[in-house]
mmCIF file of C-alpha atoms and ligand atoms in Angstrom:
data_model
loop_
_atom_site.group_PDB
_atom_site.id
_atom_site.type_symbol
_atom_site.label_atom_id
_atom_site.label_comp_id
_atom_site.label_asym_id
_atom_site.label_seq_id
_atom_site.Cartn_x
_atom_site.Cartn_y
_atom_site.Cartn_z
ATOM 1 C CA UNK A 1 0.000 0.000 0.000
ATOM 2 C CA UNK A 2 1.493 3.480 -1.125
ATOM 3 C CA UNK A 3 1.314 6.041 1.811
ATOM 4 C CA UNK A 4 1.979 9.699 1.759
ATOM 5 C CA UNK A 5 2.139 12.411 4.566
ATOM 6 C CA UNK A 6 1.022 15.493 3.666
ATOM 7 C CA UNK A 7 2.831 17.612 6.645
ATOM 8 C CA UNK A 8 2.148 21.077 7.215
ATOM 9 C CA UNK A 9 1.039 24.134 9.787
ATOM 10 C CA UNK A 10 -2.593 24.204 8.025
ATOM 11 C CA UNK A 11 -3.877 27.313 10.112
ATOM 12 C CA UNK A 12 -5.750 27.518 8.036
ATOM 13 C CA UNK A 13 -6.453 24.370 6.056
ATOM 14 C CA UNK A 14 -7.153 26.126 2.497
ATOM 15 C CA UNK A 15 -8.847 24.990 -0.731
ATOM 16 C CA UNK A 16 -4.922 24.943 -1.778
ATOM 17 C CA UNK A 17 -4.112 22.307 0.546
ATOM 18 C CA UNK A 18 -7.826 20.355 -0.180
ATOM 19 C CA UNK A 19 -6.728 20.163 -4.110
ATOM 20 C CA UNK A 20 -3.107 18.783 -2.844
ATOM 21 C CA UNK A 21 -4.746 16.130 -0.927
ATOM 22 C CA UNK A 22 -7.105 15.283 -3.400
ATOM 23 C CA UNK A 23 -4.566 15.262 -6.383
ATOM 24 C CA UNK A 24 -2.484 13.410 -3.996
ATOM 25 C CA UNK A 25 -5.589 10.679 -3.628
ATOM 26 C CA UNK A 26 -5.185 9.281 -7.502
ATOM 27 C CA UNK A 27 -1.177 9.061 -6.922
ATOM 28 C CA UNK A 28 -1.303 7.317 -3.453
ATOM 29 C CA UNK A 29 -3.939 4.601 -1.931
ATOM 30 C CA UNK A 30 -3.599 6.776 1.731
ATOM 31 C CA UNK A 31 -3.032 10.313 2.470
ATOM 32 C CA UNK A 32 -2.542 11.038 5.896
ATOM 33 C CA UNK A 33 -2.712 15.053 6.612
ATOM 34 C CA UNK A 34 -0.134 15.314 8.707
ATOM 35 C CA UNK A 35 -0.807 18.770 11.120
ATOM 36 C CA UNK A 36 2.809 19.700 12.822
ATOM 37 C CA UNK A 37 2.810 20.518 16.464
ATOM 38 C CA UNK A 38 5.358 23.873 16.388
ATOM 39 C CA UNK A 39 5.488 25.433 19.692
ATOM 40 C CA UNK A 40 8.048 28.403 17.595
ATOM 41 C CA UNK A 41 4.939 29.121 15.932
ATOM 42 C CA UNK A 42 2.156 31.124 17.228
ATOM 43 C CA UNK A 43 -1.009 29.843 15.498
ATOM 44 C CA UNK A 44 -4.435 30.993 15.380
ATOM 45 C CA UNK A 45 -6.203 27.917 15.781
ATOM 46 C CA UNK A 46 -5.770 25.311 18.518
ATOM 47 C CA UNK A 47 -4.485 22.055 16.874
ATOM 48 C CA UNK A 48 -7.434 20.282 18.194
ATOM 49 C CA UNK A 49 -9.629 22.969 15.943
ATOM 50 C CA UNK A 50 -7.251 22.540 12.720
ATOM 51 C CA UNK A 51 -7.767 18.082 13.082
ATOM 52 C CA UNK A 52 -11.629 18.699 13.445
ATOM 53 C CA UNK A 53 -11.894 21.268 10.383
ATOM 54 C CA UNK A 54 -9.518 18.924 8.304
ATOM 55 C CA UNK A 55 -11.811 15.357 9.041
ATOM 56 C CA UNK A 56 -14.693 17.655 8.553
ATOM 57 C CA UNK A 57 -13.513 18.199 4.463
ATOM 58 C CA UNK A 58 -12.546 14.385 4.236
ATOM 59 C CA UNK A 59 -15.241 12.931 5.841
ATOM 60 C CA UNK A 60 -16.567 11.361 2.756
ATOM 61 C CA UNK A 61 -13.128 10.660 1.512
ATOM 62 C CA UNK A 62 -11.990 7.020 3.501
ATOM 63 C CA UNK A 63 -8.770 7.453 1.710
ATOM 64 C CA UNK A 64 -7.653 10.600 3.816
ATOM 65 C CA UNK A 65 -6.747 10.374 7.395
ATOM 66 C CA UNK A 66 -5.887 13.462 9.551
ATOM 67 C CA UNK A 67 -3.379 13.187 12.528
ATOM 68 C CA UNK A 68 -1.057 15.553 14.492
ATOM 69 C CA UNK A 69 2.453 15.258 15.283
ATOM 70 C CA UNK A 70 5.696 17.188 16.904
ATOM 71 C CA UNK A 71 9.356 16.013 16.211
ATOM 72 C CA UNK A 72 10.912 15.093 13.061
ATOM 73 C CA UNK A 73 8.785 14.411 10.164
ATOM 74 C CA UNK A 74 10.656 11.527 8.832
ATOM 75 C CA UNK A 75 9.990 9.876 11.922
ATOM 76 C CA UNK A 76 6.612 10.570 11.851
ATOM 77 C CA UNK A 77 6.678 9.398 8.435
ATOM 78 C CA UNK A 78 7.973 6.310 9.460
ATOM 79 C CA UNK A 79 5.886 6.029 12.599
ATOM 80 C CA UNK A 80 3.014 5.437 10.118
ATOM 81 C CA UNK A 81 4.421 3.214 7.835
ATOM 82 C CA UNK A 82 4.454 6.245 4.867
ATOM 83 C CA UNK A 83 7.202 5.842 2.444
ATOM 84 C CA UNK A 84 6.331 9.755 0.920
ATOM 85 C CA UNK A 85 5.740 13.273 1.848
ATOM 86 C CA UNK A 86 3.288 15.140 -0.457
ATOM 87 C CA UNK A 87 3.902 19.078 -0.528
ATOM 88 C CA UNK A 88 2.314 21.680 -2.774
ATOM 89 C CA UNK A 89 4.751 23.869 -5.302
ATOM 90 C CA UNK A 90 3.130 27.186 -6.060
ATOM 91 C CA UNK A 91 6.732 29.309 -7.114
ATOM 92 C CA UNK A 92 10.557 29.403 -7.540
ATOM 93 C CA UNK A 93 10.545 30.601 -3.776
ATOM 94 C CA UNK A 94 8.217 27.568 -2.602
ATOM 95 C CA UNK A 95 10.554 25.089 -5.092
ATOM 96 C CA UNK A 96 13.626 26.341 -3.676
ATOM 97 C CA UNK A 97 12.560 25.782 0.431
ATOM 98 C CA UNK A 98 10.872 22.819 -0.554
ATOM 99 C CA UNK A 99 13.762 21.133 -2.252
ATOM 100 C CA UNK A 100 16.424 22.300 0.672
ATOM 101 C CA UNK A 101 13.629 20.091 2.832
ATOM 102 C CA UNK A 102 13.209 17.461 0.394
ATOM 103 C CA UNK A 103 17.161 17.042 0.227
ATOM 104 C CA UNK A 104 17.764 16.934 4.108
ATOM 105 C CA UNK A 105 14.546 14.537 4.187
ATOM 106 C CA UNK A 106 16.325 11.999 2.271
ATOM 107 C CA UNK A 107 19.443 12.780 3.347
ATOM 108 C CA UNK A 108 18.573 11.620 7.011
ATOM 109 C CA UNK A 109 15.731 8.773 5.760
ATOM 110 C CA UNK A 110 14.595 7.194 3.066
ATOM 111 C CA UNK A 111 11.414 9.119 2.229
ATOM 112 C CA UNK A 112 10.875 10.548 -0.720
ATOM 113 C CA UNK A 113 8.894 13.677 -1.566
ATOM 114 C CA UNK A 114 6.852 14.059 -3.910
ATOM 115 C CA UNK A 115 6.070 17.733 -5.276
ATOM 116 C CA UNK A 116 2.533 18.773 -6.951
ATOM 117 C CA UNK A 117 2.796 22.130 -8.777
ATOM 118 C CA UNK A 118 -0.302 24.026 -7.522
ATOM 119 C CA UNK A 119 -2.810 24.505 -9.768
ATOM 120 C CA UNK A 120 -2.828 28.734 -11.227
ATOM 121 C CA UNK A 121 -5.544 29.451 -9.795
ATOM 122 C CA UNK A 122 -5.039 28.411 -6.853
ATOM 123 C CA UNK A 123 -1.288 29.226 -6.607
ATOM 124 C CA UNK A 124 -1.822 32.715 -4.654
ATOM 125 C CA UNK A 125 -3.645 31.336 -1.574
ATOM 126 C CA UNK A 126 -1.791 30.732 1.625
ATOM 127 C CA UNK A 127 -2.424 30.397 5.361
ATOM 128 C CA UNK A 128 -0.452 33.384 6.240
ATOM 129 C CA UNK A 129 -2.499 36.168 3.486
ATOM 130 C CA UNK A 130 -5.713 34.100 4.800
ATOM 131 C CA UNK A 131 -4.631 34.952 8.232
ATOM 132 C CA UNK A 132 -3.924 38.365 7.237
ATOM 133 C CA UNK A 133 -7.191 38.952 6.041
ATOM 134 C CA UNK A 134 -8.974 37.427 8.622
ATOM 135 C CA UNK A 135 -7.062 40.170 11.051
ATOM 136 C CA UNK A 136 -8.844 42.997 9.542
ATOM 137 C CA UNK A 137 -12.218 41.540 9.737
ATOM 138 C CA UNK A 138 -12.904 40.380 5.708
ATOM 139 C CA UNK A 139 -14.639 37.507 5.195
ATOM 140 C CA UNK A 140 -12.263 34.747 4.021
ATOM 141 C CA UNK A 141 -14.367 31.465 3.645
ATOM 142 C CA UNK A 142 -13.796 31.542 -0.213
ATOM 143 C CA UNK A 143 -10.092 30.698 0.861
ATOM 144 C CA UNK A 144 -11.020 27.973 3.168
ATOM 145 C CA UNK A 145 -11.032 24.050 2.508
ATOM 146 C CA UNK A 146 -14.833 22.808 3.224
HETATM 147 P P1 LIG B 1 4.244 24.924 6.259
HETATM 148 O O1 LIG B 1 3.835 25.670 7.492
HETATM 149 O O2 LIG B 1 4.945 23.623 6.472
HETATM 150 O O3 LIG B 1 4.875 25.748 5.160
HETATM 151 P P2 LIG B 1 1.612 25.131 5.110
HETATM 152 O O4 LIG B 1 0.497 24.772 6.011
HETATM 153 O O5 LIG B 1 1.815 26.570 4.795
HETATM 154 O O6 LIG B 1 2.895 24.444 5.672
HETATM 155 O O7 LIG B 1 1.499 24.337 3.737
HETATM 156 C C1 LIG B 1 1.656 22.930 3.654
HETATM 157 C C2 LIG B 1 1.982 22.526 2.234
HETATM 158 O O8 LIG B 1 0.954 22.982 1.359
HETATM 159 C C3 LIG B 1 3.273 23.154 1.681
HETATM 160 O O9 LIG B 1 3.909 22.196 0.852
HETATM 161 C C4 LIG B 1 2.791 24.302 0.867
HETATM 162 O O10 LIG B 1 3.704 24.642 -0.159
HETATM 163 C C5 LIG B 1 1.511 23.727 0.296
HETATM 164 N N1 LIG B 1 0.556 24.754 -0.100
HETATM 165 C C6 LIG B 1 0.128 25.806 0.624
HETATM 166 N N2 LIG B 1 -0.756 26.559 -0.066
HETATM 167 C C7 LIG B 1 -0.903 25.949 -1.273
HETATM 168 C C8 LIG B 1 -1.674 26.242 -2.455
HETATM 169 N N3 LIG B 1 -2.449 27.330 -2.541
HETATM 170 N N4 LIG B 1 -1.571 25.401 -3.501
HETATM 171 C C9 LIG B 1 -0.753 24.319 -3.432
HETATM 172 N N5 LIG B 1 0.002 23.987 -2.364
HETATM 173 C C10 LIG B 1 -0.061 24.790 -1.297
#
C-alpha cells in the first residue's frame, strides 16, 4: 500500500491544501494530513480545531486520514508506515525551500517527496495572506477548505 504524509502548519487548512490532498488521492492509496505541532509558531487555531476542520472536508473521503504530530517528520513518516511526503509547489521561492527540505529529508531517511505544482488558480492562496485577512475583519471562507 502506497502512503503519503502530507505535513504542514494548516492554520488555516485552504482549498490549496484540499486540491493537494485530493490530487495526492489518484497518486497514493492513503493520504494522511499530517498537522505539525510547532510550539516556535504562534497559530491561530488550537491544533485540536485545525484536526476537526480537516476530518470535517474528508469525511466522505476514507482514503484521507488526519493526525497531528511534533518532532521530526521523517519519523513521523515512518511512525506510520508512509514511504512519501506530499507538498504543494506554487513558485521558484516555494521550489527552492521545498527542495532544501526534500534534500535533508532523504538525506537523514529514506522518504521521498513528492512535489505537486499548484494549480494557477489556486497558486496565490496561503495560510499566512488568509490569516492576514482574517485580522482585519474580511470575510475569508472563499479561501477555506470545506
Ligand atoms: P508549512 O507551514 O509547512 O509551510 P503550510 O500549512 O503553509 O505548511 O502548507 C503545507 C503545504 O501545502 C506546503 O507544501 C505548501 O507549499 C503547500 N501549499 C500551501 N498553499 C498551497 C496552495 N495554494 N496550492 C498548493 N500547495 C499549497
Amino acid at each position: 500500500m502506497r502512503t503519503a504524509i502530507f505535513p504542514g502548519s494548516f492554520d488555516p487548512f485552504t482549498v490549496g491544501h484540499k486540491s493537494i490532498v485530493e490530487r495526492g488521492c489518484r497518486l497514493f492509496d492513503k493520504v494522511i494530513v499530517a498537522v505539525g505541532i510547532n510550539s516556535n509558531k504562534r497559530c491561530r487555531r488550537s491544533v485540536e480545531q485545525r484536526l476537526k476542520d480537516i476530518r470535517d472536508v474528508f469525511r466522505d473521503n476514507p482514503k484521507v486520514e488526519v493526525a497531528s504530530y511534533s518532532g521530526l517528520t521523517v519519523e513521523f513518516a515512518r511512525s506510520t508506515g508512509a514511504g512519501f511526503i506530499l507538498r504543494g509547489v506554487r513558485e521558484v521561492k516555494d521550489f527552492e525551500y521545498e527542495r532544501n527540505l526534500a534534500d535533508v529529508n532523504s538525506s537523514i531517511s529514506d522518504i521521498e517527496t513528492v512535489f505537486l505544482c499548484a494549480e494557477p488558480e489556486l497558486s496565490f492562496i496561503s495560510s499566512s495572506m488568509v490569516r492576514e485577512l482574517e485580522s482585519f475583519g474580511f470575510d475569508v471562507s472563499r479561501f477555506i477548505a470545506r
